[in-house]
Short mmCIF file of C-alpha atoms in Angstrom, two decimals:
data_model
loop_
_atom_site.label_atom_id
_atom_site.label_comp_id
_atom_site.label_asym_id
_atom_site.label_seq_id
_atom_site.Cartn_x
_atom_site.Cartn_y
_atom_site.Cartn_z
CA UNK A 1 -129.27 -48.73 -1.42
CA UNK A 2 -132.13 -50.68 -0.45
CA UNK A 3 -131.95 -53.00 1.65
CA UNK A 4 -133.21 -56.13 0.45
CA UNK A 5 -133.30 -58.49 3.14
CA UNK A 6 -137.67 -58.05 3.24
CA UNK A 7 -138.05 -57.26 -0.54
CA UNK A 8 -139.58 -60.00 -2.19
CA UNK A 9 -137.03 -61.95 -4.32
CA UNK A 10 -138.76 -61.01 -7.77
CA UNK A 11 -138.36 -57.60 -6.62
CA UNK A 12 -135.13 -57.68 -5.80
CA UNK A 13 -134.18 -59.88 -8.89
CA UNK A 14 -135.61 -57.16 -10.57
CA UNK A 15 -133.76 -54.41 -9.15
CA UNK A 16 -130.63 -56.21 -9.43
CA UNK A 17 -131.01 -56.41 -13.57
CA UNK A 18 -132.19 -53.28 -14.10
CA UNK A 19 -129.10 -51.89 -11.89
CA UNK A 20 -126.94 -54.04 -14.13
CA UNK A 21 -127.49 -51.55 -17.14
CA UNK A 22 -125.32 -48.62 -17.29
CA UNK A 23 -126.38 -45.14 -15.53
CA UNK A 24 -129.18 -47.32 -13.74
CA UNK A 25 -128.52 -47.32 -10.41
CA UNK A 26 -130.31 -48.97 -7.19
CA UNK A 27 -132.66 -46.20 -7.10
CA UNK A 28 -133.59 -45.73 -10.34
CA UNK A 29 -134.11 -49.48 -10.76
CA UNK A 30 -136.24 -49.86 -7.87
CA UNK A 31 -138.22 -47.11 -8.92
CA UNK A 32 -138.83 -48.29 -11.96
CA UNK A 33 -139.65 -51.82 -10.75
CA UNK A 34 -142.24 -50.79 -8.89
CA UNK A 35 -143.49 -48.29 -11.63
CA UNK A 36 -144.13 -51.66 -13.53
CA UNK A 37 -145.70 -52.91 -10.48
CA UNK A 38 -148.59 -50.34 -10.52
CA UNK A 39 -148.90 -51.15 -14.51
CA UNK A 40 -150.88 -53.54 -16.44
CA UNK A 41 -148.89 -56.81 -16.61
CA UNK A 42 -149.01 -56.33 -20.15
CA UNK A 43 -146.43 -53.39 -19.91
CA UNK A 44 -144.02 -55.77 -18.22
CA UNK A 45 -144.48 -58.30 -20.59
CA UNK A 46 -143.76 -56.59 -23.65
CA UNK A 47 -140.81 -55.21 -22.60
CA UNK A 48 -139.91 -58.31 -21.46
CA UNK A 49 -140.58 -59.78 -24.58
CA UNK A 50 -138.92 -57.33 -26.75
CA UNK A 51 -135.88 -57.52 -24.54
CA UNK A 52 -135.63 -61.15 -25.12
CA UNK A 53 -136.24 -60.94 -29.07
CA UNK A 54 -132.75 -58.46 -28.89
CA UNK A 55 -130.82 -61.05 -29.23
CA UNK A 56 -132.74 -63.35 -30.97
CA UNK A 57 -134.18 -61.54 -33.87
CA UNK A 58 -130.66 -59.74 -34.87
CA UNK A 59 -127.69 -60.96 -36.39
CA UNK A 60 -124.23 -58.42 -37.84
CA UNK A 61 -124.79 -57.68 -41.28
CA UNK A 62 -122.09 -60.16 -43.07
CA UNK A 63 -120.87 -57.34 -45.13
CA UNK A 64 -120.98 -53.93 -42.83
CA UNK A 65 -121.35 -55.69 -39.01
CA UNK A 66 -124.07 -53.41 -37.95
CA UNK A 67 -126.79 -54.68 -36.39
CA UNK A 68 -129.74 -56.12 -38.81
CA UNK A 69 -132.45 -58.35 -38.57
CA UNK A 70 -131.94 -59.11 -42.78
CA UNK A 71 -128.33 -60.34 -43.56
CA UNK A 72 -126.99 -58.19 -46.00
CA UNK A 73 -128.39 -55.07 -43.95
CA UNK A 74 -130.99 -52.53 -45.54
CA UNK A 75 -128.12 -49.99 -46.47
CA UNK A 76 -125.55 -52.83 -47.81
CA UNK A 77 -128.45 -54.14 -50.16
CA UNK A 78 -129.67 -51.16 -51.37
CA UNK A 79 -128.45 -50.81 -55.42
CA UNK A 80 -128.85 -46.98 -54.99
CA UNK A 81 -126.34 -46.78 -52.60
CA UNK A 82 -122.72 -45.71 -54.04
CA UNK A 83 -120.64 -48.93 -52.73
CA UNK A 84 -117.41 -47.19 -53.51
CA UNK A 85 -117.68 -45.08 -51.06
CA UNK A 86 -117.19 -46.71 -47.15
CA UNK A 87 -118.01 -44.43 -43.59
CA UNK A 88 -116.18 -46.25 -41.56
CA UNK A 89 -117.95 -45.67 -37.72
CA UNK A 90 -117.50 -47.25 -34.38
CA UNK A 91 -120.95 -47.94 -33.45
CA UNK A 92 -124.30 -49.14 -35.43
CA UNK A 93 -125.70 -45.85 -33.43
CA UNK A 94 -123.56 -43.82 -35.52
CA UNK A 95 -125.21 -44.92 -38.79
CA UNK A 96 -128.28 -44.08 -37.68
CA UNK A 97 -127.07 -40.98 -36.26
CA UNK A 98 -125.38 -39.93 -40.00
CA UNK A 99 -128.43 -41.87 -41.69
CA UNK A 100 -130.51 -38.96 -40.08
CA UNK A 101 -128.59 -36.03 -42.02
CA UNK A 102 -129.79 -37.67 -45.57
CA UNK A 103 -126.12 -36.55 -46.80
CA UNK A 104 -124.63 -39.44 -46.93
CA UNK A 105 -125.28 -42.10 -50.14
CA UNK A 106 -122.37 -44.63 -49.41
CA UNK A 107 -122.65 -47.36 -47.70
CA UNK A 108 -121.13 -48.38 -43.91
CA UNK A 109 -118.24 -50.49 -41.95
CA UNK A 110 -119.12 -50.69 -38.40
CA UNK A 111 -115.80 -51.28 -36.47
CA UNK A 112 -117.99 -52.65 -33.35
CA UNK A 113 -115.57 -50.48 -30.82
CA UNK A 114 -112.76 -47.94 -30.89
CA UNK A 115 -109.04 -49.01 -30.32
CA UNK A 116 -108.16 -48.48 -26.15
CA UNK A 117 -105.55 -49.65 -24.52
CA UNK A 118 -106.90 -48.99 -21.39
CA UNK A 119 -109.85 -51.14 -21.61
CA UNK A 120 -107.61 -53.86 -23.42
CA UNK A 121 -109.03 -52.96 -27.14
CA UNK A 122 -106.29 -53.22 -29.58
CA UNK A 123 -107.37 -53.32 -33.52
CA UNK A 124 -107.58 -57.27 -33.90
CA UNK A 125 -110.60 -56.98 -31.36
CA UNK A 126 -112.62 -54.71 -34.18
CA UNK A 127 -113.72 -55.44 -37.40
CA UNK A 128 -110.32 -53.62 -38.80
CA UNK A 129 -109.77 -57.20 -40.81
CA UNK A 130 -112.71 -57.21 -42.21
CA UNK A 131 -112.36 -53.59 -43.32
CA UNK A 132 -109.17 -54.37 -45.02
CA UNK A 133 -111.08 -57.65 -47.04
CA UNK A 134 -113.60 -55.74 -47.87
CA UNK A 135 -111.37 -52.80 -49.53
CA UNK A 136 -109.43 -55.44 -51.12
CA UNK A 137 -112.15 -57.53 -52.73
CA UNK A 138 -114.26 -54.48 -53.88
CA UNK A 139 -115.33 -54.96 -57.37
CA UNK A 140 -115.09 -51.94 -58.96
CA UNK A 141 -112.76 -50.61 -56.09
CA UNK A 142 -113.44 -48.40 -53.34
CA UNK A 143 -113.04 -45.02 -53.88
CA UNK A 144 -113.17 -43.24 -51.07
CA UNK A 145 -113.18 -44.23 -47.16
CA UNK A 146 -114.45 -41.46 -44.44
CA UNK A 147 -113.38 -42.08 -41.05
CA UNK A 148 -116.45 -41.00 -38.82
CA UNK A 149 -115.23 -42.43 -35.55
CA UNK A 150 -115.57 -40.34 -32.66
CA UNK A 151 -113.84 -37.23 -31.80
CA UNK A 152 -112.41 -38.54 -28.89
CA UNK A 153 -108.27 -40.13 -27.75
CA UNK A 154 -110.00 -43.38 -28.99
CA UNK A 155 -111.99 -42.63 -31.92
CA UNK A 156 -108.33 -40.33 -33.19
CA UNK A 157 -106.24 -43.45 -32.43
CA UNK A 158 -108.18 -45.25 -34.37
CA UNK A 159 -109.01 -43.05 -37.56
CA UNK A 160 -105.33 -42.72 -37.35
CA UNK A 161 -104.39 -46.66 -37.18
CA UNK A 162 -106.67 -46.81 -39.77
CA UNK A 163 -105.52 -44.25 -42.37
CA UNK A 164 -101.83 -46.13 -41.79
CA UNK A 165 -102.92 -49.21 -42.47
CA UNK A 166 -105.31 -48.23 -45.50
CA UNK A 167 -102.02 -46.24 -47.00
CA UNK A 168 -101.07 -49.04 -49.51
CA UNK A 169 -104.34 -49.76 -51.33
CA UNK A 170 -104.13 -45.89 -52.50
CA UNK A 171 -107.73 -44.89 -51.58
CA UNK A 172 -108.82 -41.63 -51.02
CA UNK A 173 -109.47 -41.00 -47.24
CA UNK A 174 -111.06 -38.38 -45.26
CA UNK A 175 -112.18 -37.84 -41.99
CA UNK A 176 -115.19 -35.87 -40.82
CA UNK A 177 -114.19 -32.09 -39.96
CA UNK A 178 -113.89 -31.04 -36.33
CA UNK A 179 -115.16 -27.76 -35.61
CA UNK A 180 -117.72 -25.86 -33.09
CA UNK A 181 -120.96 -27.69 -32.97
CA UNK A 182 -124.00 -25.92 -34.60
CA UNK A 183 -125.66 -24.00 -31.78
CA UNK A 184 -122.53 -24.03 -29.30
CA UNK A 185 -121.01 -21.06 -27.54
CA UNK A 186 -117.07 -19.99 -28.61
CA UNK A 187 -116.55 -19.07 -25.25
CA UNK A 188 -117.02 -22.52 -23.74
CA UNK A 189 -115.37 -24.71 -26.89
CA UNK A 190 -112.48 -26.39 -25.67
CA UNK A 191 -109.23 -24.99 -27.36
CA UNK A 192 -108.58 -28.30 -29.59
CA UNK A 193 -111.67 -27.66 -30.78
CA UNK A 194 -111.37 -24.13 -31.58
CA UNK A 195 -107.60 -24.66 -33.00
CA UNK A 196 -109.65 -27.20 -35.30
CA UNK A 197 -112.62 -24.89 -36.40
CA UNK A 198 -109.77 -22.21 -37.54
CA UNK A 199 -107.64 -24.19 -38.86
CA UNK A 200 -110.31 -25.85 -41.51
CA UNK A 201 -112.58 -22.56 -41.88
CA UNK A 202 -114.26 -22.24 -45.20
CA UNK A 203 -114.97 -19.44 -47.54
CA UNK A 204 -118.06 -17.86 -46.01
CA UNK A 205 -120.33 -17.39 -49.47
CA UNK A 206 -122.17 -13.87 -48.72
CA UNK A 207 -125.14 -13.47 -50.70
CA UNK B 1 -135.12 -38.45 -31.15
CA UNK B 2 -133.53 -41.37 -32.91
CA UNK B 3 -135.33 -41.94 -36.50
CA UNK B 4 -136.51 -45.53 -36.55
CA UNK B 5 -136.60 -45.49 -40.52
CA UNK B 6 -133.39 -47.87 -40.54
CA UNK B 7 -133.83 -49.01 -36.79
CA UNK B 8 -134.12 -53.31 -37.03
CA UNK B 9 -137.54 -53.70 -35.63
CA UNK B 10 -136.46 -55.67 -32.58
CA UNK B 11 -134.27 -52.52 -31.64
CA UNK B 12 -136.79 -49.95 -32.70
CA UNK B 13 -139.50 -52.40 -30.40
CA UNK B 14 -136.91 -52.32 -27.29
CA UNK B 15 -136.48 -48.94 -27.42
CA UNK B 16 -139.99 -48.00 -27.96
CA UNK B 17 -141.03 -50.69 -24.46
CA UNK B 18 -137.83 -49.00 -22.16
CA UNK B 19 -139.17 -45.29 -23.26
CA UNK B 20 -142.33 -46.03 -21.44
CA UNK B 21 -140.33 -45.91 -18.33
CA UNK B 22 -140.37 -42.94 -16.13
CA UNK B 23 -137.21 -41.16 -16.35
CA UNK B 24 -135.67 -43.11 -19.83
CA UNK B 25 -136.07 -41.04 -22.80
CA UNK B 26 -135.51 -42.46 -26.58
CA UNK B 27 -132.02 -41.48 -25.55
CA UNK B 28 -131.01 -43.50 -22.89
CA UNK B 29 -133.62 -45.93 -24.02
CA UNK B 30 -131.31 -46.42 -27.44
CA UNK B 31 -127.76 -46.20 -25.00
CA UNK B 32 -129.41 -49.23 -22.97
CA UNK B 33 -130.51 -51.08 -26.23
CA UNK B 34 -127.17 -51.24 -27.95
CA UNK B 35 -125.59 -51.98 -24.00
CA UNK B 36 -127.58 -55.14 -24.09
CA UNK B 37 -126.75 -56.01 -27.58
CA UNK B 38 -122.74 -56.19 -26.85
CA UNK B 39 -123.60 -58.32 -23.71
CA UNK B 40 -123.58 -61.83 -23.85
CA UNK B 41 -127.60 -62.89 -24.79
CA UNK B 42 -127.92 -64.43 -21.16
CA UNK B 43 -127.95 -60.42 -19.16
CA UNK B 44 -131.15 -59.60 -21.31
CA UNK B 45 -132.48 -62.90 -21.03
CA UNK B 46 -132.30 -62.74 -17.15
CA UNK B 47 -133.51 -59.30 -17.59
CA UNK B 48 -136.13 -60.25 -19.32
CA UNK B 49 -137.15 -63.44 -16.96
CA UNK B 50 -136.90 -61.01 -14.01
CA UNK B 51 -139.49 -58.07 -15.36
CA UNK B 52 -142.20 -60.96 -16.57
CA UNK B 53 -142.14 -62.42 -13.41
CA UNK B 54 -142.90 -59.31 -11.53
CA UNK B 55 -146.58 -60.03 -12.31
CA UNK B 56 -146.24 -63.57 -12.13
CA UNK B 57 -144.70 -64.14 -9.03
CA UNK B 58 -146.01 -61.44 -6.69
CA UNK B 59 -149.21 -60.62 -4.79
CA UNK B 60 -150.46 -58.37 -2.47
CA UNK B 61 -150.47 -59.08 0.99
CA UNK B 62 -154.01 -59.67 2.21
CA UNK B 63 -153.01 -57.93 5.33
CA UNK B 64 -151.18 -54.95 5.02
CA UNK B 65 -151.39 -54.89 0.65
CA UNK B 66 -147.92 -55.14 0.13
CA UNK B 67 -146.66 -56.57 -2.99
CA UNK B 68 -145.16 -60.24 -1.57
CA UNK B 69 -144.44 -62.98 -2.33
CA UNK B 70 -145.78 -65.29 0.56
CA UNK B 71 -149.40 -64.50 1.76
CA UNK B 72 -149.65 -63.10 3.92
CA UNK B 73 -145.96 -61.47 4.35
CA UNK B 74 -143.19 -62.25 6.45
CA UNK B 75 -143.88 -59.06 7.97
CA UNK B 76 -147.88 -59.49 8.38
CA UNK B 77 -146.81 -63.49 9.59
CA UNK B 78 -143.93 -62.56 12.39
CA UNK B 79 -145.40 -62.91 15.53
CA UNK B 80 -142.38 -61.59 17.18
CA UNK B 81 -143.87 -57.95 15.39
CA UNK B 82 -146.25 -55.86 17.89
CA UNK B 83 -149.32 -56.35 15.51
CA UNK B 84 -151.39 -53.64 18.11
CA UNK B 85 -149.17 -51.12 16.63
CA UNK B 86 -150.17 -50.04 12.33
CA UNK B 87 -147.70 -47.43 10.49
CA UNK B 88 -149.30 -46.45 7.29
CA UNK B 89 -147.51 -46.29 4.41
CA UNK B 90 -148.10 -44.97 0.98
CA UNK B 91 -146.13 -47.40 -1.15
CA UNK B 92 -144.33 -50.92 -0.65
CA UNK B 93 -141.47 -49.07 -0.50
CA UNK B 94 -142.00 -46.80 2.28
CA UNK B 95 -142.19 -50.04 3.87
CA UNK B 96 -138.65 -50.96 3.46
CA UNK B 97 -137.53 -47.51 3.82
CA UNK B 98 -139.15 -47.80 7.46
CA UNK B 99 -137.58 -51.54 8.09
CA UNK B 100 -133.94 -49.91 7.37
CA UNK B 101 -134.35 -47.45 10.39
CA UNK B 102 -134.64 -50.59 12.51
CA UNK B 103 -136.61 -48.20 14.76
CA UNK B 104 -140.07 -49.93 14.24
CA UNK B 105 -141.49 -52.92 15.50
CA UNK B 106 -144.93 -53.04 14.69
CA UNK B 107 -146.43 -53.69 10.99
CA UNK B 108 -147.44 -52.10 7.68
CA UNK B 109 -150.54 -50.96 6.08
CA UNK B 110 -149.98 -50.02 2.93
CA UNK B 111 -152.60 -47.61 0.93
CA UNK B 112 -151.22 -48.38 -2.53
CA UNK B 113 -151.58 -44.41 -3.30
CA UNK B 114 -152.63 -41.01 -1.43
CA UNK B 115 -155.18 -38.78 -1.87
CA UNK B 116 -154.62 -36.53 -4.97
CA UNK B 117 -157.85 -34.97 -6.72
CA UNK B 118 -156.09 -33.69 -9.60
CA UNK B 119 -155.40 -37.14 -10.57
CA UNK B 120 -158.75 -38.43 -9.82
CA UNK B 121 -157.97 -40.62 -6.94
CA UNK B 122 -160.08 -40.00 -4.18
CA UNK B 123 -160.31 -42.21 -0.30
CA UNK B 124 -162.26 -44.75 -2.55
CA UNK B 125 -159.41 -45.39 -4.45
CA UNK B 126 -157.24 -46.18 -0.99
CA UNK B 127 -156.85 -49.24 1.23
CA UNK B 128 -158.23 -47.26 3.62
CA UNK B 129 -161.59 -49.26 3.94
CA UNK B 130 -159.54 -52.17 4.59
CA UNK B 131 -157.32 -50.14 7.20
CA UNK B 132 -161.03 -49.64 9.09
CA UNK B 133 -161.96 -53.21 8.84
CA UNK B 134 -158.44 -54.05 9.89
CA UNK B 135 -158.65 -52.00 13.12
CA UNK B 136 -162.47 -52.70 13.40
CA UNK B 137 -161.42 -57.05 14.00
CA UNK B 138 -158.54 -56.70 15.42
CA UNK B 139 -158.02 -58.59 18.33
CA UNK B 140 -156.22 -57.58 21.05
CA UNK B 141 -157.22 -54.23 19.23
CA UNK B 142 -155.04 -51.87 17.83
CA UNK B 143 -152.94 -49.00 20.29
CA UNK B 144 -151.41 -47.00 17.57
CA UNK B 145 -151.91 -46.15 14.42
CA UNK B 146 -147.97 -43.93 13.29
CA UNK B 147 -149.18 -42.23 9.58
CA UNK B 148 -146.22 -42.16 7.84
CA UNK B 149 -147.62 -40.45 4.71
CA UNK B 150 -145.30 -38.07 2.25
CA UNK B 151 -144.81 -34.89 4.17
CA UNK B 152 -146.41 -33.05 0.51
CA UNK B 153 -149.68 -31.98 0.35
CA UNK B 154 -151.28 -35.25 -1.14
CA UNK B 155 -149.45 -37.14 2.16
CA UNK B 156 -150.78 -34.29 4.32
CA UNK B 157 -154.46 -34.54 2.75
CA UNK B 158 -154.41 -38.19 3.21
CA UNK B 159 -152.96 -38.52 6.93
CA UNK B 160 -155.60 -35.31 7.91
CA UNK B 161 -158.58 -37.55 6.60
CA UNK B 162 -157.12 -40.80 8.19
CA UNK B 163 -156.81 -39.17 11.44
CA UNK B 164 -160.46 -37.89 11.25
CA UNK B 165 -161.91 -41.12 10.01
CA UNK B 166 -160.11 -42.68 12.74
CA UNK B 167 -161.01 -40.79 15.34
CA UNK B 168 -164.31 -43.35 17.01
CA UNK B 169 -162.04 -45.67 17.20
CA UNK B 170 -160.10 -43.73 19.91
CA UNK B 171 -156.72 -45.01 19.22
CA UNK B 172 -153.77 -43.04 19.44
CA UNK B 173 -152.79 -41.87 16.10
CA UNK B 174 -149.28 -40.29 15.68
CA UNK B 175 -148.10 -38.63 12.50
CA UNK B 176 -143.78 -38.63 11.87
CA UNK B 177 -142.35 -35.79 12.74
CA UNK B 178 -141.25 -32.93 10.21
CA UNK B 179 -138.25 -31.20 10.40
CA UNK B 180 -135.01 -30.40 8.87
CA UNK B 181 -133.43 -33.79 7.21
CA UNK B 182 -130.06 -34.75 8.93
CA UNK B 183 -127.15 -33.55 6.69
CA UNK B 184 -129.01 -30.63 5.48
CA UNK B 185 -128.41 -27.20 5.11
CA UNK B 186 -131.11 -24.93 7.12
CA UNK B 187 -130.49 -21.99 5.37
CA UNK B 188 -132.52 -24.20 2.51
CA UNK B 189 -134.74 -25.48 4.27
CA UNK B 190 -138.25 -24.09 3.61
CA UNK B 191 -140.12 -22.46 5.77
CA UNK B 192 -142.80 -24.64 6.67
CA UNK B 193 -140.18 -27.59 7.23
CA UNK B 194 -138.24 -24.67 9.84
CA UNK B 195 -141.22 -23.78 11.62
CA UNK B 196 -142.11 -27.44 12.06
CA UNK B 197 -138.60 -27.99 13.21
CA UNK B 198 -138.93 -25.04 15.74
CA UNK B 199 -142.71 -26.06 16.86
CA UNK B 200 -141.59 -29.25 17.74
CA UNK B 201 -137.77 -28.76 18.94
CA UNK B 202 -136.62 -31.14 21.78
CA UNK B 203 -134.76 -31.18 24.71
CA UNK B 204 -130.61 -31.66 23.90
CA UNK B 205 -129.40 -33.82 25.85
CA UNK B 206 -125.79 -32.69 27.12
CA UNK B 207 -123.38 -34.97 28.30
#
């Protein structure tokens, strides 16, 4: 910690909102500040400036509640898109995230959380409603829902609240497979994992 | 690497402005991004408020060249400080690093930098010119000059050509002491840190 009984107060005001942020701590945030310090004022400025235009410049996308700065979002707009077909994900980092591997053409619902008791989270605090409206007023229906929350207590609670609740309207749903990540040793997978990965292996096509 | 393709600019712009910061990748740039975006607008806005007034609100001491926000600062401006006695810092904050101790009573000069040829900054570069006018008017004149430079080779380099430079002005010029750092493990400890330790061991006082 350091001490700021002599550090100038827009120092320490400094410090004290970078340390807000999470895995920021005193140090790092002091180091930082003063990293600024030795920088053009520009620097400062426009990261002041786009920290402030965050909030300002984005709104939830009305139909998918990611984060957008058109309302309906980029993928929700798009005709090409197949709109019967919904990944359902926790965070609008995880779009981008599945976005990246090009092998998805449906479109997204953006739960904004994962159920958790712990933290006080229950399903009426995510976009779970919304979900359900949007399933029901689908014209021509949905046809298939992927659960792509996280592989995690949370993210499994909630796939599996989910998959309840979506049981009446008679929709197809899947949820992404768990299995050894691409690049990862056997020997350190955890056994869920593992039990996972054998239990859904595939037919290995040899050449 | 997060692909910006479908990145809201704002986001994309954020993310882009916190990279620039030493030690936050795109990573944690994105993690801190989409942290600020489920906060309540005000934490980025006093974020933001807080990083443009760095600039805005702070100086350098015409003293000592700390950043401050007073001129010159409370430091330079106590009188109950023994202004006869200069410990030269690197950075602003060495400075408060030094004031935690409690063990000093005298005030700063700070160099903004140390000596480093491989990135181009040279004595020129230094408040070091200042440092000779400073002890040059000073009045009663200075007694000690404590160099409190990095113990690395750029600190070294820097406290070596201060001494020298120094040296008409026949002042007693005192460098801290190396040695092995309390709560560490000497079988670690390198061997120019040991021998240091050893070259300038003390008498223990027993009870």
């Amino acid at each position: 910690m350091i001490s700021e009984a002599r550090l100038p107060r827009p120092v320490a005001q400094a410090i004290d909102e970078l340390s807000k942020l999470p895995s920021i701590g005193p140090k790092t945030a002091s180091r930082l500040v003063f990293y600024l310090l030795k920088q053009p004022p520009a620097q400062a400025e426009a990261l002041s400036a786009a920290l402030v235009s965050l909030h300002a410049r984005l709104d939830y996308c009305a139909v998918c509640h990611t984060i957008t700065e058109s309302n309906p979002c980029a993928i929700c707009a798009d005709e090409q898109r197949d709109h019967q077909q919904i990944c359902v994900v926790s965070e609008p980092l995880d779009c981008y995230a599945l976005e990246k591997t090009g092998q998805f053409r449906g479109v997204y619902h953006v739960l904004q959380g994962e159920i958790s008791p712990v933290d006080g989270i229950g399903p009426e605090n995510l976009k779970i409603k919304e979900l359900i409206d949007r399933v029901k007023d689908s014209r021509p229906s949905i046809t298939e829902i992927v659960l792509a929350t996280n592989p995690t207590t949370e993210g499994e609670t909630t796939a599996m609240y989910l998959a309840k609740i979506l049981e009446p309207y008679k929709i197809r749903i899947t949820r992404i497979a768990h299995g050894v990540p691409v690049g990862g040793d056997i020997e350190y997978a955890d056994e869920i994992t593992l039990s996972n990965a054998l239990l859904h292996r595939q037919q290995f096509i040899s050449q």
